[in-house]
């Protein structure tokens, strides 16, 4: 990459090995299920998360939406955390395209919904009420700074789902970050969910795409939902080839991104006026705030980082700054960001 960009891991470019594989990918018409590279990616993905089958989709948003359309119908309800990506950042797709009502619950600082609150939110069978069909969970939990939730949380969700005949879908956009951070296999985090989406296009560096995984029966239905959403792609093997490399060689190195994120948080914590808790950094996302004494808003800091230092960083309402580490950002880039933030705070 030719710039320092901490806005997200989505900005990561494909690696040289990926570009090479893309150039030489064997392809076919994937709507006819004839693209050998897509099939290889889907099989590999399913194996990694311990499910029967996978479906290559254009984005994490499309994967979550296709899964929701399969699990729930018009007038049904899905229970999910208030800060979850599906609720906050996916353009209301479940409601606008599926007629599915989001039933949001507060989530704690790690992104967990309270189990009693979930149980209490499940509707009784009464013609006045919508039908609860789906529990939607997320790992890592992006809105809470990339927290890695443990298998036990999902096992508890499974129990509730079993009691009430609900499906469980996991938005695992950064599932492998969650697995690597806990030193466990990703399949341990997906054993208790019916379906899971993960992104190839974030820390794993592929240019495009996500995979939605579940049972054979589920994926057959999801294939129809994907087509309905306009997501049936043709010689998609050109894209899937990068995804294969992502799954084969980019997962274990995510530990480096986590180390760099921790380093970033530690160094930022040494700057006067920056509020950050390094011990809360579990994966590749660093959330921090600016003290009022700095007289600087996150927007202003972000603007000056870009204008004066050519460094990208995200800011959000509520005094939140976010920096995300990825393959193209090492310790030198971390030090460049910290140095620039320090210089801006000194010279305001
Ligand atoms: C990025 C992300 C998605 C959606 O991914 P897109 O590919 O951008 O549609 C879903 N959930 C979470 C938690 C994400 O971080």
PDB file of C-alpha atoms in Angstrom, residues 124-304:
ATOM      1  CA  UNK A 124     -45.242 -15.700  23.400  1.00  0.00           C
ATOM      2  CA  UNK A 125     -47.499 -17.314  20.858  1.00  0.00           C
ATOM      3  CA  UNK A 126     -50.268 -14.722  20.673  1.00  0.00           C
ATOM      4  CA  UNK A 127     -51.914 -13.332  17.527  1.00  0.00           C
ATOM      5  CA  UNK A 128     -51.263  -9.785  18.771  1.00  0.00           C
ATOM      6  CA  UNK A 129     -47.514 -10.298  18.669  1.00  0.00           C
ATOM      7  CA  UNK A 130     -44.859 -10.684  16.029  1.00  0.00           C
ATOM      8  CA  UNK A 131     -43.146 -14.054  15.996  1.00  0.00           C
ATOM      9  CA  UNK A 132     -39.597 -14.267  17.299  1.00  0.00           C
ATOM     10  CA  UNK A 133     -37.511 -16.286  14.844  1.00  0.00           C
ATOM     11  CA  UNK A 134     -33.880 -15.298  15.105  1.00  0.00           C
ATOM     12  CA  UNK A 135     -31.092 -14.419  17.518  1.00  0.00           C
ATOM     13  CA  UNK A 136     -28.372 -12.384  15.860  1.00  0.00           C
ATOM     14  CA  UNK A 137     -24.942 -12.279  17.497  1.00  0.00           C
ATOM     15  CA  UNK A 138     -21.583 -10.787  16.502  1.00  0.00           C
ATOM     16  CA  UNK A 139     -17.901 -11.709  17.000  1.00  0.00           C
ATOM     17  CA  UNK A 140     -15.604  -9.841  17.221  1.00  0.00           C
ATOM     18  CA  UNK A 141     -17.960  -7.107  18.322  1.00  0.00           C
ATOM     19  CA  UNK A 142     -16.939  -4.098  16.258  1.00  0.00           C
ATOM     20  CA  UNK A 143     -19.010  -1.438  17.992  1.00  0.00           C
ATOM     21  CA  UNK A 144     -17.327  -2.305  21.277  1.00  0.00           C
ATOM     22  CA  UNK A 145     -13.795  -2.030  19.929  1.00  0.00           C
ATOM     23  CA  UNK A 146     -13.335  -5.518  18.484  1.00  0.00           C
ATOM     24  CA  UNK A 147     -13.978  -7.561  21.612  1.00  0.00           C
ATOM     25  CA  UNK A 148     -13.550 -11.322  21.233  1.00  0.00           C
ATOM     26  CA  UNK A 149     -16.466 -13.176  22.811  1.00  0.00           C
ATOM     27  CA  UNK A 150     -15.869 -16.747  24.068  1.00  0.00           C
ATOM     28  CA  UNK A 151     -17.630 -19.973  23.002  1.00  0.00           C
ATOM     29  CA  UNK A 152     -19.617 -20.068  26.262  1.00  0.00           C
ATOM     30  CA  UNK A 153     -21.618 -17.001  25.250  1.00  0.00           C
ATOM     31  CA  UNK A 154     -22.766 -18.686  22.071  1.00  0.00           C
ATOM     32  CA  UNK A 155     -23.534 -21.921  23.908  1.00  0.00           C
ATOM     33  CA  UNK A 156     -25.818 -19.937  26.218  1.00  0.00           C
ATOM     34  CA  UNK A 157     -27.550 -18.370  23.201  1.00  0.00           C
ATOM     35  CA  UNK A 158     -28.000 -21.834  21.715  1.00  0.00           C
ATOM     36  CA  UNK A 159     -29.799 -23.003  24.859  1.00  0.00           C
ATOM     37  CA  UNK A 160     -32.256 -20.130  24.658  1.00  0.00           C
ATOM     38  CA  UNK A 161     -32.741 -20.732  20.944  1.00  0.00           C
ATOM     39  CA  UNK A 162     -33.401 -24.443  21.520  1.00  0.00           C
ATOM     40  CA  UNK A 163     -35.981 -23.716  24.183  1.00  0.00           C
ATOM     41  CA  UNK A 164     -37.934 -21.436  21.870  1.00  0.00           C
ATOM     42  CA  UNK A 165     -37.308 -22.893  18.419  1.00  0.00           C
ATOM     43  CA  UNK A 166     -35.201 -19.968  17.183  1.00  0.00           C
ATOM     44  CA  UNK A 167     -32.346 -19.847  14.717  1.00  0.00           C
ATOM     45  CA  UNK A 168     -29.001 -18.281  15.645  1.00  0.00           C
ATOM     46  CA  UNK A 169     -26.962 -16.334  13.076  1.00  0.00           C
ATOM     47  CA  UNK A 170     -23.452 -15.110  13.802  1.00  0.00           C
ATOM     48  CA  UNK A 171     -22.163 -11.970  12.115  1.00  0.00           C
ATOM     49  CA  UNK A 172     -18.547 -13.081  12.244  1.00  0.00           C
ATOM     50  CA  UNK A 173     -17.138 -10.396   9.979  1.00  0.00           C
ATOM     51  CA  UNK A 174     -13.921 -10.654  12.044  1.00  0.00           C
ATOM     52  CA  UNK A 175     -14.497 -14.207  13.279  1.00  0.00           C
ATOM     53  CA  UNK A 176     -10.865 -15.232  12.747  1.00  0.00           C
ATOM     54  CA  UNK A 177      -9.629 -12.279  14.784  1.00  0.00           C
ATOM     55  CA  UNK A 178     -11.842 -13.563  17.608  1.00  0.00           C
ATOM     56  CA  UNK A 179     -10.426 -17.079  17.230  1.00  0.00           C
ATOM     57  CA  UNK A 180      -6.775 -16.028  17.029  1.00  0.00           C
ATOM     58  CA  UNK A 181      -7.144 -13.686  20.012  1.00  0.00           C
ATOM     59  CA  UNK A 182      -8.414 -16.570  22.137  1.00  0.00           C
ATOM     60  CA  UNK A 183      -6.006 -19.130  20.738  1.00  0.00           C
ATOM     61  CA  UNK A 184      -8.828 -21.412  19.645  1.00  0.00           C
ATOM     62  CA  UNK A 185     -10.104 -22.832  16.387  1.00  0.00           C
ATOM     63  CA  UNK A 186     -12.805 -20.727  14.712  1.00  0.00           C
ATOM     64  CA  UNK A 187     -15.088 -23.767  14.641  1.00  0.00           C
ATOM     65  CA  UNK A 188     -15.284 -23.578  18.457  1.00  0.00           C
ATOM     66  CA  UNK A 189     -16.949 -20.185  18.058  1.00  0.00           C
ATOM     67  CA  UNK A 190     -19.416 -21.390  15.441  1.00  0.00           C
ATOM     68  CA  UNK A 191     -20.396 -24.780  16.903  1.00  0.00           C
ATOM     69  CA  UNK A 192     -23.541 -23.340  18.484  1.00  0.00           C
ATOM     70  CA  UNK A 193     -24.824 -21.165  15.656  1.00  0.00           C
ATOM     71  CA  UNK A 194     -26.916 -22.244  12.674  1.00  0.00           C
ATOM     72  CA  UNK A 195     -25.228 -19.902  10.242  1.00  0.00           C
ATOM     73  CA  UNK A 196     -22.213 -17.604  10.146  1.00  0.00           C
ATOM     74  CA  UNK A 197     -20.883 -14.906   7.826  1.00  0.00           C
ATOM     75  CA  UNK A 198     -17.235 -13.903   7.808  1.00  0.00           C
ATOM     76  CA  UNK A 199     -15.405 -11.324   5.698  1.00  0.00           C
ATOM     77  CA  UNK A 200     -12.459 -12.095   3.440  1.00  0.00           C
ATOM     78  CA  UNK A 201     -12.065  -8.407   2.679  1.00  0.00           C
ATOM     79  CA  UNK A 202     -11.000  -7.109   6.093  1.00  0.00           C
ATOM     80  CA  UNK A 203      -7.927  -8.303   7.991  1.00  0.00           C
ATOM     81  CA  UNK A 204      -7.570 -11.251   5.628  1.00  0.00           C
ATOM     82  CA  UNK A 205      -6.752  -8.777   2.806  1.00  0.00           C
ATOM     83  CA  UNK A 206      -8.845 -10.177  -0.044  1.00  0.00           C
ATOM     84  CA  UNK A 207     -10.213  -7.394  -2.257  1.00  0.00           C
ATOM     85  CA  UNK A 208     -13.876  -8.444  -2.201  1.00  0.00           C
ATOM     86  CA  UNK A 209     -16.231 -10.841  -0.540  1.00  0.00           C
ATOM     87  CA  UNK A 210     -17.524 -12.779   2.408  1.00  0.00           C
ATOM     88  CA  UNK A 211     -18.667 -16.353   2.915  1.00  0.00           C
ATOM     89  CA  UNK A 212     -21.963 -17.406   4.485  1.00  0.00           C
ATOM     90  CA  UNK A 213     -21.839 -20.917   5.960  1.00  0.00           C
ATOM     91  CA  UNK A 214     -24.359 -23.353   7.408  1.00  0.00           C
ATOM     92  CA  UNK A 215     -26.054 -26.681   6.698  1.00  0.00           C
ATOM     93  CA  UNK A 216     -26.533 -27.904   3.125  1.00  0.00           C
ATOM     94  CA  UNK A 217     -30.238 -27.176   3.377  1.00  0.00           C
ATOM     95  CA  UNK A 218     -29.624 -23.658   4.722  1.00  0.00           C
ATOM     96  CA  UNK A 219     -27.082 -22.804   2.031  1.00  0.00           C
ATOM     97  CA  UNK A 220     -29.436 -24.021  -0.724  1.00  0.00           C
ATOM     98  CA  UNK A 221     -32.027 -21.528   0.531  1.00  0.00           C
ATOM     99  CA  UNK A 222     -29.416 -18.814   0.991  1.00  0.00           C
ATOM    100  CA  UNK A 223     -28.370 -19.325  -2.634  1.00  0.00           C
ATOM    101  CA  UNK A 224     -31.881 -18.394  -3.703  1.00  0.00           C
ATOM    102  CA  UNK A 225     -31.867 -15.375  -1.364  1.00  0.00           C
ATOM    103  CA  UNK A 226     -28.513 -14.272  -2.796  1.00  0.00           C
ATOM    104  CA  UNK A 227     -29.909 -14.486  -6.323  1.00  0.00           C
ATOM    105  CA  UNK A 228     -32.947 -12.475  -5.260  1.00  0.00           C
ATOM    106  CA  UNK A 229     -30.632  -9.780  -3.892  1.00  0.00           C
ATOM    107  CA  UNK A 230     -28.791  -9.597  -7.201  1.00  0.00           C
ATOM    108  CA  UNK A 231     -25.746 -11.340  -5.804  1.00  0.00           C
ATOM    109  CA  UNK A 232     -25.453 -14.196  -8.308  1.00  0.00           C
ATOM    110  CA  UNK A 233     -22.010 -13.571  -9.816  1.00  0.00           C
ATOM    111  CA  UNK A 234     -20.590 -15.256 -12.897  1.00  0.00           C
ATOM    112  CA  UNK A 235     -16.811 -15.833 -13.260  1.00  0.00           C
ATOM    113  CA  UNK A 236     -16.380 -14.957  -9.607  1.00  0.00           C
ATOM    114  CA  UNK A 237     -13.421 -17.314  -9.321  1.00  0.00           C
ATOM    115  CA  UNK A 238     -11.222 -14.314 -10.087  1.00  0.00           C
ATOM    116  CA  UNK A 239     -12.320 -12.929  -6.696  1.00  0.00           C
ATOM    117  CA  UNK A 240     -12.564 -16.241  -4.895  1.00  0.00           C
ATOM    118  CA  UNK A 241      -8.934 -17.023  -5.733  1.00  0.00           C
ATOM    119  CA  UNK A 242      -7.852 -14.257  -3.372  1.00  0.00           C
ATOM    120  CA  UNK A 243     -10.238 -15.634  -0.754  1.00  0.00           C
ATOM    121  CA  UNK A 244      -8.588 -19.048  -0.938  1.00  0.00           C
ATOM    122  CA  UNK A 245      -5.218 -17.460  -0.180  1.00  0.00           C
ATOM    123  CA  UNK A 246      -6.838 -15.476   2.639  1.00  0.00           C
ATOM    124  CA  UNK A 247      -8.035 -18.671   4.301  1.00  0.00           C
ATOM    125  CA  UNK A 248      -4.890 -20.649   3.618  1.00  0.00           C
ATOM    126  CA  UNK A 249      -2.269 -18.155   4.688  1.00  0.00           C
ATOM    127  CA  UNK A 250      -3.640 -14.992   6.278  1.00  0.00           C
ATOM    128  CA  UNK A 251      -5.381 -16.229   9.430  1.00  0.00           C
ATOM    129  CA  UNK A 252      -2.575 -17.000  11.882  1.00  0.00           C
ATOM    130  CA  UNK A 253      -0.749 -13.762  11.091  1.00  0.00           C
ATOM    131  CA  UNK A 254      -3.718 -11.779  12.479  1.00  0.00           C
ATOM    132  CA  UNK A 255      -1.867 -12.120  15.804  1.00  0.00           C
ATOM    133  CA  UNK A 256       0.603  -9.512  14.504  1.00  0.00           C
ATOM    134  CA  UNK A 257      -2.246  -7.059  13.923  1.00  0.00           C
ATOM    135  CA  UNK A 258      -3.420  -7.629  17.484  1.00  0.00           C
ATOM    136  CA  UNK A 259       0.088  -7.046  18.828  1.00  0.00           C
ATOM    137  CA  UNK A 260       0.389  -3.834  16.836  1.00  0.00           C
ATOM    138  CA  UNK A 261      -2.994  -2.631  18.059  1.00  0.00           C
ATOM    139  CA  UNK A 262      -1.921  -3.257  21.651  1.00  0.00           C
ATOM    140  CA  UNK A 263       1.345  -1.405  21.009  1.00  0.00           C
ATOM    141  CA  UNK A 264      -0.605   1.492  19.528  1.00  0.00           C
ATOM    142  CA  UNK A 265      -2.880   1.682  22.574  1.00  0.00           C
ATOM    143  CA  UNK A 266       0.072   1.541  24.960  1.00  0.00           C
ATOM    144  CA  UNK A 267       1.933   4.304  23.156  1.00  0.00           C
ATOM    145  CA  UNK A 268      -1.200   6.464  22.894  1.00  0.00           C
ATOM    146  CA  UNK A 269      -1.798   6.037  26.620  1.00  0.00           C
ATOM    147  CA  UNK A 270       1.484   7.877  27.185  1.00  0.00           C
ATOM    148  CA  UNK A 271       0.171  11.018  25.476  1.00  0.00           C
ATOM    149  CA  UNK A 272      -1.339  13.714  27.643  1.00  0.00           C
ATOM    150  CA  UNK A 273      -4.990  14.308  26.745  1.00  0.00           C
ATOM    151  CA  UNK A 274      -5.607  10.882  25.199  1.00  0.00           C
ATOM    152  CA  UNK A 275      -7.901   8.465  27.029  1.00  0.00           C
ATOM    153  CA  UNK A 276      -7.348   4.838  26.092  1.00  0.00           C
ATOM    154  CA  UNK A 277      -7.315   1.530  27.950  1.00  0.00           C
ATOM    155  CA  UNK A 278      -4.693  -0.770  26.453  1.00  0.00           C
ATOM    156  CA  UNK A 279      -6.002  -3.725  28.466  1.00  0.00           C
ATOM    157  CA  UNK A 280      -9.301  -3.479  26.573  1.00  0.00           C
ATOM    158  CA  UNK A 281      -7.627  -3.969  23.207  1.00  0.00           C
ATOM    159  CA  UNK A 282      -8.245  -7.621  22.381  1.00  0.00           C
ATOM    160  CA  UNK A 283      -7.898  -7.695  18.611  1.00  0.00           C
ATOM    161  CA  UNK A 284      -7.045  -5.186  15.863  1.00  0.00           C
ATOM    162  CA  UNK A 285      -9.245  -2.233  16.827  1.00  0.00           C
ATOM    163  CA  UNK A 286      -8.206   0.630  19.106  1.00  0.00           C
ATOM    164  CA  UNK A 287     -10.849   3.002  20.442  1.00  0.00           C
ATOM    165  CA  UNK A 288      -9.679   6.181  22.163  1.00  0.00           C
ATOM    166  CA  UNK A 289     -11.043   9.537  23.242  1.00  0.00           C
ATOM    167  CA  UNK A 290      -9.653  13.034  23.568  1.00  0.00           C
ATOM    168  CA  UNK A 291      -9.796  14.833  26.871  1.00  0.00           C
ATOM    169  CA  UNK A 292     -11.775  18.084  26.856  1.00  0.00           C
ATOM    170  CA  UNK A 293      -8.543  19.788  28.043  1.00  0.00           C
ATOM    171  CA  UNK A 294      -7.036  19.196  24.584  1.00  0.00           C
ATOM    172  CA  UNK A 295      -9.546  21.617  23.045  1.00  0.00           C
ATOM    173  CA  UNK A 296      -9.530  19.305  20.045  1.00  0.00           C
ATOM    174  CA  UNK A 297     -12.421  17.311  18.584  1.00  0.00           C
ATOM    175  CA  UNK A 298     -11.857  13.878  17.023  1.00  0.00           C
ATOM    176  CA  UNK A 299     -12.977  15.318  13.663  1.00  0.00           C
ATOM    177  CA  UNK A 300     -10.314  18.033  13.874  1.00  0.00           C
ATOM    178  CA  UNK A 301      -7.653  15.506  14.864  1.00  0.00           C
ATOM    179  CA  UNK A 302      -8.646  13.237  11.984  1.00  0.00           C
ATOM    180  CA  UNK A 303      -8.608  16.121   9.536  1.00  0.00           C
ATOM    181  CA  UNK A 304      -5.133  17.255  10.593  1.00  0.00           C
TER     182      UNK A 304
END
